[in-house]
Amino acid sequence: MAALARCRRDDVRRAVVVADARSRRRPPVCAAIARGALIVAVPSRPAPALNVGKVDHFARVPDGFAAALAEDIGRRVGPPVTFVLADARHTLRSGAADIAIGGLAFADDRALAYAPTAYTSGRGMALVLRHGTVHDWRDLAGASICVASGSRFARNAARRAHANVRAYDRPLDALLAFQAGECAALVDDELAIRKLLKQPDWAYYRRLPGALDPAPAYIATRGGDLASAVFIERTVRDWRRQRWLSTVRKDQATRLAFEMFNAQNDLYCH
């Protein structure tokens, strides 16, 4: 299956190269330009809460990282972005969205047109108790690892440690669960881990040696819309060349560290 997906991705990459010159004069996502809105399917998160308490999982907002990517694509295309908080693959197949940014792995699916360059970047790190019994990844075998749902590092963390992944709806919930002892380790973006370790309440934790590569994920458009796939491919390459994805990751890490700081202060006041 992996070899088939890799061959299909190479085929798409060659098709993108051939079609690049042809598509430069054709506007991408023609339907979006015609309707005056770019519809993007993204994952959802619970709406931010002002304190630590019962989270309203019915009030949903776009995932911050995916939303930032979608907004940049919207600026390049022209029309404003409208978010659809639904399954990325199904939403594209049904024609309810123009683009999907939802951690999609490359698959042999003719109903979708993938930009063949992955948008996932960075490295993941694991945190454990500073004076605990976990000293290496192998010590996590059979244990639980806290991650945010949709984490691009979860799969490789589970494989490396032979551990079980416990996914939480909010990234903040994964942090709080780890501190509450629900997991033996926390896995997140290295930028988030480094910011957390600067906070006094995280002095009781340390990083495990080594880093995790992200699982590759791709932005998809509707099948047959080669002009849009070419446009997205050029956009993703621009992001990588300009290191813009690192900027978005830093913004998300800063926001998460700030949410954790507020959560801990709220807990101490109750």
Phi, psi and omega in degrees: 000316180295320179295321179296316179296322180295318177296318179297320179296320177295321177298316180295320180299318178294321179295323179295318179297315181295320186274351186303309182295324181292326188271353184297329181272349180261126182295139178288156177047060184304322181298323180294317180295321181293320182274344180084019178204137176264116182266121184236127175274126181223159174293161179243159175228160172299145178299143181303141177253151181277347179212174179270116181189211179289125181271131177278099183281356178270337176272110188245149176226160179297144172304133188299317182293311180297323180295321179297318178295317181296319180296322179292320176298318179299320178296324181286324181283317179130300184287157178294160183266134170246127183267140171245117183267082185206172179303126188297310185294313181296321183295320177292317181300323182281351181081012182276353179219156176272323185221150176232129175234092186213039179067031183289127170281153180290127181225157178279079185231106184290346180282349180237146174245115184267143163280121193284359175261127181292144178264351178287143183207179178082183179231155176256154178226159179244141175248142175221169176299137183299320182247031179271192184266355180267115181244341181212169181300325182293339178288349180269000182304125180081353180271181180252143177241128178276131175217163170281146178302139182081009180302132180283355180254353187298313184298314181290328177295316180297319180292318184292320185263352188054045184245171177262138180263131173248110184263138181242146187299320178253143172305322178298322179297325178296319179295314181295321179295320178297314179294333179279357177088015180285342181223156178278343181208158173241134177240130178204179176302139181302329180293321177291318180299316181296322178291321178297319183293348176277348179273139184304323184288352178256014178290346181274005184235160179216161179278145170281147177298145177094165182227165181246137172279148178283148171291131181296137177225150190230149174273137183237150172239180180295144180302136180090347180272074186292326179300319179289321178297320177296317180298315179296320179300315178296323180295314180297320177296322175299315179303315182291317181295321182271000181058030180291328178299325176295323178297317179296318178298320178297319178298317180293322179294318178297317180296318180294317179298322179292319177298321180293319178300314179295320180297317180293321177295322178295319179296321181290338183270359183242000000 
